[in-house]
JSON list of C-alpha atoms in Angstrom, two decimals:
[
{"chain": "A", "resi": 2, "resn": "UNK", "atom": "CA", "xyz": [0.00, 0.00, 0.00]},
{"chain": "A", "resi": 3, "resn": "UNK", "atom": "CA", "xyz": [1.38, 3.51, -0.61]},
{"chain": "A", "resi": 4, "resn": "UNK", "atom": "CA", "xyz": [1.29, 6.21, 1.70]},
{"chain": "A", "resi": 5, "resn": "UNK", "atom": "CA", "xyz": [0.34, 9.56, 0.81]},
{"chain": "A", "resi": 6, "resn": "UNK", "atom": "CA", "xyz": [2.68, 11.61, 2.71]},
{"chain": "A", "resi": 7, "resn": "UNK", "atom": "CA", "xyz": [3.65, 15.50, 2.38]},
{"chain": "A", "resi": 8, "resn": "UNK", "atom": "CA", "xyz": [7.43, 15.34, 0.55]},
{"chain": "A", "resi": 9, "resn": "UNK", "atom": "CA", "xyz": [10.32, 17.40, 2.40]},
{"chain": "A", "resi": 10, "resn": "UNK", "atom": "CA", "xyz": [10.75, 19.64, -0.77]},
{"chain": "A", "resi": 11, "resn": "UNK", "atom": "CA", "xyz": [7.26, 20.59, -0.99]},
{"chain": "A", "resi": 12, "resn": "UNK", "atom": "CA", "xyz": [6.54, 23.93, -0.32]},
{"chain": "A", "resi": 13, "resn": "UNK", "atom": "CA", "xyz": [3.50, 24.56, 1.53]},
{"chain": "A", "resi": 14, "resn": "UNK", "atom": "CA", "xyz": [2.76, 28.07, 0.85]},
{"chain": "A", "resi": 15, "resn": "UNK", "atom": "CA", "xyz": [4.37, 30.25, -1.28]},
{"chain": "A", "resi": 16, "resn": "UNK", "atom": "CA", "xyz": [8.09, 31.61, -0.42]},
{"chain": "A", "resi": 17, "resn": "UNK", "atom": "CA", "xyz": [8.55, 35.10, 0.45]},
{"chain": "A", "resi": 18, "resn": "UNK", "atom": "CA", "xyz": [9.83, 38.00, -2.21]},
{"chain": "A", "resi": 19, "resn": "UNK", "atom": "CA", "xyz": [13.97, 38.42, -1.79]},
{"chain": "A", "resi": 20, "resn": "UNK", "atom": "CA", "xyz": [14.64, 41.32, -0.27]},
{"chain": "A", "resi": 21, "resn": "UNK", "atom": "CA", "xyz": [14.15, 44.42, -2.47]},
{"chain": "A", "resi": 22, "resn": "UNK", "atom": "CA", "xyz": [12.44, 41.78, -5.12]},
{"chain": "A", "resi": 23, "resn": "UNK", "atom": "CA", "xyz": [8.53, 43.85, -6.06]},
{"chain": "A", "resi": 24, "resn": "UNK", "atom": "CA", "xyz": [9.10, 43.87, -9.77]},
{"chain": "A", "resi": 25, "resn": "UNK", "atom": "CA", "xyz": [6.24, 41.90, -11.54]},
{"chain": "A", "resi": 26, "resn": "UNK", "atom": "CA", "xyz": [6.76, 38.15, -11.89]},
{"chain": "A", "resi": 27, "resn": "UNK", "atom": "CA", "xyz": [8.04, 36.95, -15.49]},
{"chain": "A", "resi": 28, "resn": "UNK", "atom": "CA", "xyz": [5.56, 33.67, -14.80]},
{"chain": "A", "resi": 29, "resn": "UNK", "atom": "CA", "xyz": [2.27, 34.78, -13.89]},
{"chain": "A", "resi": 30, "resn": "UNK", "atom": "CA", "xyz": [0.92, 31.13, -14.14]},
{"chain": "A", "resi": 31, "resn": "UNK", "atom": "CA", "xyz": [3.30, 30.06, -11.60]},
{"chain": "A", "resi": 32, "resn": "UNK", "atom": "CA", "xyz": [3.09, 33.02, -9.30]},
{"chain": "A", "resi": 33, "resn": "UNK", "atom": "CA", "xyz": [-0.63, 32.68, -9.12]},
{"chain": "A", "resi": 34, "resn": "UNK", "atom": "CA", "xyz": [-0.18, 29.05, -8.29]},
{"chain": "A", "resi": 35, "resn": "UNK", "atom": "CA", "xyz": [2.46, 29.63, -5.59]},
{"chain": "A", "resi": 36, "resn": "UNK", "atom": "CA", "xyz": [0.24, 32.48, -3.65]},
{"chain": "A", "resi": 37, "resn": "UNK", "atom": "CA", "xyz": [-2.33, 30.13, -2.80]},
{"chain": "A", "resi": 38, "resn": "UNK", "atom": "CA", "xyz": [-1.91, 28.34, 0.35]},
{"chain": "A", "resi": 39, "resn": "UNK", "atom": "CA", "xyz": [-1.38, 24.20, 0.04]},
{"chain": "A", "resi": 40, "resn": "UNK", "atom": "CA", "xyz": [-2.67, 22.10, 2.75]},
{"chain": "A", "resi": 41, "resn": "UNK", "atom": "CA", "xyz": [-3.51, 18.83, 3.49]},
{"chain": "A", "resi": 42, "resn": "UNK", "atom": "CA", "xyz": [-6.45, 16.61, 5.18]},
{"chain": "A", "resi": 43, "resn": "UNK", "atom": "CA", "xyz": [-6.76, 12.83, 5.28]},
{"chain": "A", "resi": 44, "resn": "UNK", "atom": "CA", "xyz": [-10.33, 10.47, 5.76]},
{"chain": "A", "resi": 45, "resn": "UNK", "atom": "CA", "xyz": [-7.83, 7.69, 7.37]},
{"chain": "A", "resi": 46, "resn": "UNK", "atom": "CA", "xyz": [-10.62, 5.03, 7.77]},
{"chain": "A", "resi": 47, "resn": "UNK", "atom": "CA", "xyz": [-11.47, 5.57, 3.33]},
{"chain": "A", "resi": 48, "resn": "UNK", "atom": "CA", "xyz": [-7.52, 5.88, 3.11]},
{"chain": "A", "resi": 49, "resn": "UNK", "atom": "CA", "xyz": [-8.43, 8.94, 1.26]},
{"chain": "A", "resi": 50, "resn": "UNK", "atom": "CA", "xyz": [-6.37, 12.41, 0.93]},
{"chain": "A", "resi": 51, "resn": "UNK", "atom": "CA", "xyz": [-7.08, 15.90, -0.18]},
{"chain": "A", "resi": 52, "resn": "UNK", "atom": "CA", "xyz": [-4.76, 18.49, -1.41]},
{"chain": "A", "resi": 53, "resn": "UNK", "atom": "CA", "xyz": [-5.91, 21.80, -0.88]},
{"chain": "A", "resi": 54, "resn": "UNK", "atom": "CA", "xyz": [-5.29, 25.24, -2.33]},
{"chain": "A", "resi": 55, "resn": "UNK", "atom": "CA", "xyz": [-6.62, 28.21, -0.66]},
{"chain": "A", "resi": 56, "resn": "UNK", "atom": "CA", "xyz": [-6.26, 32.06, -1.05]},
{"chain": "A", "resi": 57, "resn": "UNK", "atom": "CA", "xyz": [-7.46, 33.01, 2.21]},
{"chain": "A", "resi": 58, "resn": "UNK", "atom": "CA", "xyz": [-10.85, 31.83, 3.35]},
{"chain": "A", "resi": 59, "resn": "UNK", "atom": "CA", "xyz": [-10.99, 30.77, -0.64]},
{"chain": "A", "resi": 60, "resn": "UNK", "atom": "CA", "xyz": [-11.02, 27.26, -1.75]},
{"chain": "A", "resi": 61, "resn": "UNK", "atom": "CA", "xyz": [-9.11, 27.92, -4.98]},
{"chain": "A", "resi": 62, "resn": "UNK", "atom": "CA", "xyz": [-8.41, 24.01, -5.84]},
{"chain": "A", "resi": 63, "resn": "UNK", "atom": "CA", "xyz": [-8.32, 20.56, -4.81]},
{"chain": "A", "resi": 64, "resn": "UNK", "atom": "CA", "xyz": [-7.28, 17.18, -5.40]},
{"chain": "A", "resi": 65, "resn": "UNK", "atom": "CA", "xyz": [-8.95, 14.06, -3.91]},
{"chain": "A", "resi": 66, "resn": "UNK", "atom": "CA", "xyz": [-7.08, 11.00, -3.85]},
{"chain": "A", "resi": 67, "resn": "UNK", "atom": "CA", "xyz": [-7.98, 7.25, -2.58]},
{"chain": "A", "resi": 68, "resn": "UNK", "atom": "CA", "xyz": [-5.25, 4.70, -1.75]},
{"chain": "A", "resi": 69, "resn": "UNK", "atom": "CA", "xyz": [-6.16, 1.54, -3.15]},
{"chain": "A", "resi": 70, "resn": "UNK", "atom": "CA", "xyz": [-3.52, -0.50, -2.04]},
{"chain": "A", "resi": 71, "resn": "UNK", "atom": "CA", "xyz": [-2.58, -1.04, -5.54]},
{"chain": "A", "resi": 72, "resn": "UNK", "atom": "CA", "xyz": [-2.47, 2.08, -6.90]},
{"chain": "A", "resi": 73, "resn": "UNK", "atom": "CA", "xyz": [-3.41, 5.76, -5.77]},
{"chain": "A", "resi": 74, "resn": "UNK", "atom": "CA", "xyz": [-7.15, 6.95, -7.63]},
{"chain": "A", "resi": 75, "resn": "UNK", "atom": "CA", "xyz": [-7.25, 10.75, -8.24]},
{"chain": "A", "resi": 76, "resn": "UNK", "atom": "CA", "xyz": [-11.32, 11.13, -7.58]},
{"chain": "A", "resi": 77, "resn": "UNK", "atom": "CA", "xyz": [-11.13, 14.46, -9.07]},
{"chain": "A", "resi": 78, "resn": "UNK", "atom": "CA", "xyz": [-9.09, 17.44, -9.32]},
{"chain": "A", "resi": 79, "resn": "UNK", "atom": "CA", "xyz": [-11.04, 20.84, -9.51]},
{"chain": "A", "resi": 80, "resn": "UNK", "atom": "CA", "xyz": [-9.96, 24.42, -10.31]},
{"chain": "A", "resi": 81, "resn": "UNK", "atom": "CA", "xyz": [-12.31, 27.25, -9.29]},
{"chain": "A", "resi": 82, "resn": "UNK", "atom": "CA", "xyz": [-13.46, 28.75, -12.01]},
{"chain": "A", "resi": 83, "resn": "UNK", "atom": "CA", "xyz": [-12.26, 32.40, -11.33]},
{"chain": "A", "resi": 84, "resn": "UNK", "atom": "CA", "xyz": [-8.83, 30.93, -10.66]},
{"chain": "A", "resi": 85, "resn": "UNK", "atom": "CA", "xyz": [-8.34, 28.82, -13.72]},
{"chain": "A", "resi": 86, "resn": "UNK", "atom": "CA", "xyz": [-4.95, 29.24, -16.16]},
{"chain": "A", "resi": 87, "resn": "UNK", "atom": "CA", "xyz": [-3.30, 30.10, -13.03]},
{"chain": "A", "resi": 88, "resn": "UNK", "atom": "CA", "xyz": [-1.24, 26.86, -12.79]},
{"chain": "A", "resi": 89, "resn": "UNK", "atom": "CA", "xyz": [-2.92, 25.61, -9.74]},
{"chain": "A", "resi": 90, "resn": "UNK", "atom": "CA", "xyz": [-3.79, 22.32, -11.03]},
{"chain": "A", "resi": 91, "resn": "UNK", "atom": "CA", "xyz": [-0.58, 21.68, -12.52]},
{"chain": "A", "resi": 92, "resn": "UNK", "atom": "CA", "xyz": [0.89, 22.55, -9.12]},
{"chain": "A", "resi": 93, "resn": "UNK", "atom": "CA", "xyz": [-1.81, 20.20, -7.55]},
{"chain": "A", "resi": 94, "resn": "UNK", "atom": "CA", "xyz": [-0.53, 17.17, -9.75]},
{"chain": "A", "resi": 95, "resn": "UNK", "atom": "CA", "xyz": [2.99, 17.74, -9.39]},
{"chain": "A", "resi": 96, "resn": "UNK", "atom": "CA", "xyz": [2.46, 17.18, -5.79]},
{"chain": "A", "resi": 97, "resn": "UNK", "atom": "CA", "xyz": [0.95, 14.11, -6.07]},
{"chain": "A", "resi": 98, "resn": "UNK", "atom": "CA", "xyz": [3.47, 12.88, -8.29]},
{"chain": "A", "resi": 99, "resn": "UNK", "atom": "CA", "xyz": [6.67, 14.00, -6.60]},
{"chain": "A", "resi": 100, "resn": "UNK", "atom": "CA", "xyz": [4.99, 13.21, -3.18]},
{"chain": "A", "resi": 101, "resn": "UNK", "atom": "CA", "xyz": [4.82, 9.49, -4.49]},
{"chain": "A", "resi": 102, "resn": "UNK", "atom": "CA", "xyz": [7.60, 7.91, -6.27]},
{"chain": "A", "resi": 103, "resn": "UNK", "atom": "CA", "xyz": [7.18, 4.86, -7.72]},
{"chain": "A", "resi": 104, "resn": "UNK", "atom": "CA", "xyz": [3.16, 4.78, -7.08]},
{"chain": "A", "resi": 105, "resn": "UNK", "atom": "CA", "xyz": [0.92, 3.67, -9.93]},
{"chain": "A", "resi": 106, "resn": "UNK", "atom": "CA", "xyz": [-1.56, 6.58, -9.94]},
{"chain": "A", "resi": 107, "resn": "UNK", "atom": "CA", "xyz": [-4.95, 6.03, -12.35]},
{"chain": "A", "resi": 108, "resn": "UNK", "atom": "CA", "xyz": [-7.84, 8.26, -12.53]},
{"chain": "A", "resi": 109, "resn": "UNK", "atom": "CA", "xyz": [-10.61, 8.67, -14.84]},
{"chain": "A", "resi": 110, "resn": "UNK", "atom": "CA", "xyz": [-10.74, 11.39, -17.40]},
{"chain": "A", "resi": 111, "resn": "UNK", "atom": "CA", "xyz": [-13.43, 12.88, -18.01]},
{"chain": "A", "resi": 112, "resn": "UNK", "atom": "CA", "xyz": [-14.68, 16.76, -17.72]},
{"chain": "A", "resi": 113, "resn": "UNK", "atom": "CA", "xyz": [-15.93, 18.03, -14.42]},
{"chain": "A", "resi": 114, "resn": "UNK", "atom": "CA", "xyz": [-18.53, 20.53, -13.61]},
{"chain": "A", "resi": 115, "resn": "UNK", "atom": "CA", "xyz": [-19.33, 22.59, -10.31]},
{"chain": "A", "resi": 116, "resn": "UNK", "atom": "CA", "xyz": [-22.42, 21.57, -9.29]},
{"chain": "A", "resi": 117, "resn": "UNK", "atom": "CA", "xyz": [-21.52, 21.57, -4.96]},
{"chain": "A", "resi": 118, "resn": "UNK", "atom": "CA", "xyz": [-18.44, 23.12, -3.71]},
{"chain": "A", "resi": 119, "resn": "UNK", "atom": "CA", "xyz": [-19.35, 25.96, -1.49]},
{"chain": "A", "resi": 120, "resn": "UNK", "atom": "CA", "xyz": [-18.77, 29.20, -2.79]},
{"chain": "A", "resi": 121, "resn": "UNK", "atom": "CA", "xyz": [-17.84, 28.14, -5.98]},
{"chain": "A", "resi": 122, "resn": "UNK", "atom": "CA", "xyz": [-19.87, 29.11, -8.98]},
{"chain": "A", "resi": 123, "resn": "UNK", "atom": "CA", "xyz": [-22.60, 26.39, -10.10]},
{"chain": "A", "resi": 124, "resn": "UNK", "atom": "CA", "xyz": [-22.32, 24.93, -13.54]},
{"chain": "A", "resi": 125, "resn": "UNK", "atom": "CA", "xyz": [-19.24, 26.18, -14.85]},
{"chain": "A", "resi": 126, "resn": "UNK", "atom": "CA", "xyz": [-17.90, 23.75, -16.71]},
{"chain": "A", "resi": 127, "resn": "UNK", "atom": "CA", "xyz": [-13.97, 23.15, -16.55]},
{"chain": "A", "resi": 128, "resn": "UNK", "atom": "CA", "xyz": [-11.97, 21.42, -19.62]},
{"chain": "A", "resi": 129, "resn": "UNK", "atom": "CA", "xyz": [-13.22, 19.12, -22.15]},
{"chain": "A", "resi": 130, "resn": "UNK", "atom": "CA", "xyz": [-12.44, 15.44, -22.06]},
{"chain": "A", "resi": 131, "resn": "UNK", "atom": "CA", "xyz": [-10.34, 15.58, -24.69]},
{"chain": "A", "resi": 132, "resn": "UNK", "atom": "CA", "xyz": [-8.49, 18.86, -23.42]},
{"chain": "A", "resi": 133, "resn": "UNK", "atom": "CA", "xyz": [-7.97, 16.91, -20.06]},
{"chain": "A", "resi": 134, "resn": "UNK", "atom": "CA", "xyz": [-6.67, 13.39, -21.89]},
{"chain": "A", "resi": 135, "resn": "UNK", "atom": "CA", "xyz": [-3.90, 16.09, -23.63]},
{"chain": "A", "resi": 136, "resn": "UNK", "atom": "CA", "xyz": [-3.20, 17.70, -20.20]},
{"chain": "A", "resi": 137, "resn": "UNK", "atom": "CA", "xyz": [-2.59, 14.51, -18.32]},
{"chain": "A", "resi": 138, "resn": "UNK", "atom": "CA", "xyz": [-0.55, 13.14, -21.15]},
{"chain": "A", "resi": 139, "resn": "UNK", "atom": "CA", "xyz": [1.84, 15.93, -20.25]},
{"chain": "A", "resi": 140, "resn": "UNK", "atom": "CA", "xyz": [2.06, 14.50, -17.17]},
{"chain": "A", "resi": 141, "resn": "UNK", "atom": "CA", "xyz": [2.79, 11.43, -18.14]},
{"chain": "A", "resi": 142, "resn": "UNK", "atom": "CA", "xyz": [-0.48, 9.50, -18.05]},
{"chain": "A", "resi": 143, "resn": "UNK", "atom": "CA", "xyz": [-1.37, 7.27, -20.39]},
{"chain": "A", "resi": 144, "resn": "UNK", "atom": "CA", "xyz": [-4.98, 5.55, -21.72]},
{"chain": "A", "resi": 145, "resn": "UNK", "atom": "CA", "xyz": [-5.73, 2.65, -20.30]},
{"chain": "A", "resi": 146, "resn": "UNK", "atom": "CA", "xyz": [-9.37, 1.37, -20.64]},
{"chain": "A", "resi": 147, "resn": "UNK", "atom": "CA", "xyz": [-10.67, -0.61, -18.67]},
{"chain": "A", "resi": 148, "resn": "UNK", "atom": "CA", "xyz": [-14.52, -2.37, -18.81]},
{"chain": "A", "resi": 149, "resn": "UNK", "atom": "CA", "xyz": [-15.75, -0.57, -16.10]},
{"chain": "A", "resi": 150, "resn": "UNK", "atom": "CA", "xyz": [-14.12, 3.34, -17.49]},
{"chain": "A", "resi": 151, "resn": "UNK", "atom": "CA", "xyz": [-13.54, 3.80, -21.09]},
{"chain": "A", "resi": 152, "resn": "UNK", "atom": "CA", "xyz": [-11.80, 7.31, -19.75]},
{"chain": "A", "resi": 153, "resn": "UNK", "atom": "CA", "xyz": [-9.67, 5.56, -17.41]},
{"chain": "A", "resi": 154, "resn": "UNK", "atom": "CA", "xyz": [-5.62, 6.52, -17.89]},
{"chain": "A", "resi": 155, "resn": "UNK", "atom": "CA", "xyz": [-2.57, 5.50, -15.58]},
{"chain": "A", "resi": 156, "resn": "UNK", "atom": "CA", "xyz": [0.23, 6.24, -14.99]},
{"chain": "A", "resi": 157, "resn": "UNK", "atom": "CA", "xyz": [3.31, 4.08, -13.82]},
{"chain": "A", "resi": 158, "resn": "UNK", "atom": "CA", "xyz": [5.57, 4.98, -11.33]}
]
């Protein structure tokens, strides 16, 4: 079973401007993604984590994943829609991968729309299916169809 555990070189929040450094960031994508404040809650009894993004009180993004003993299951992965383009997903999936060498990760991908997280906008639609298959592909993921998920990709460790 893999554990889901935060990895020494992942920074938590974002670090703080060098001294005399205000000039505008080159990288806005990354900037955005590194304001927002990463944290962390586990459901130990479902063996399930989520990865959390916050700008303030804000939910900004999450990521819920399940250990399944043989491999970790992203649930979902969500972007609020006011804070999309910003990198925060990227930064959300980068921490799942770097916080877990060597685990088998799987997910199913298919296009996600706000319908219940708090403050969040109802109905906005995030990505297409196909945008997302191209996305995790940069990451690495692969299709892998399987009789119960025709969207199903992995990726090996």
């Amino acid at each position: 079973m893999t554990t889901l555990r935060p990895h020494p070189d992942t920074p938590t929040t974002a670090p703080p401007p060098a001294e005399g450094d205000f000039a505008t960031p080159r990288n806005t994508e990354s900037a955005a993604a590194n304001a927002c404040v990463l944290s962390r809650t586990a459901v130990d009894e479902a063996n399930e984590t989520w990865i959390l993004l916050h700008d303030g009180d804000l939910l900004t993004a999450f990521v819920d994943i399940i250990d399944c003993g043989h491999e970790l299951w992203i649930s979902d992965i969500a972007v609020h829609p006011d804070y999309r383009s910003r990198g925060l997903a990227s930064r959300l999936l980068n921490a799942v991968i770097h916080e877990n060498p060597g685990a088998h990760i799987a997910l199913s991908c298919s296009a996600f729309t706000v319908e219940d997280v708090g403050e969040w906008p109802r109905g906005a639609a995030g990505l297409t299916t196909e945008a997302l298959a191209a996305w995790y592909t940069r990451y690495g993921f692969s299709s892998d169809p399987h009789e119960d998920d025709a969207d199903r990709m992995t990726r090996a460790g």
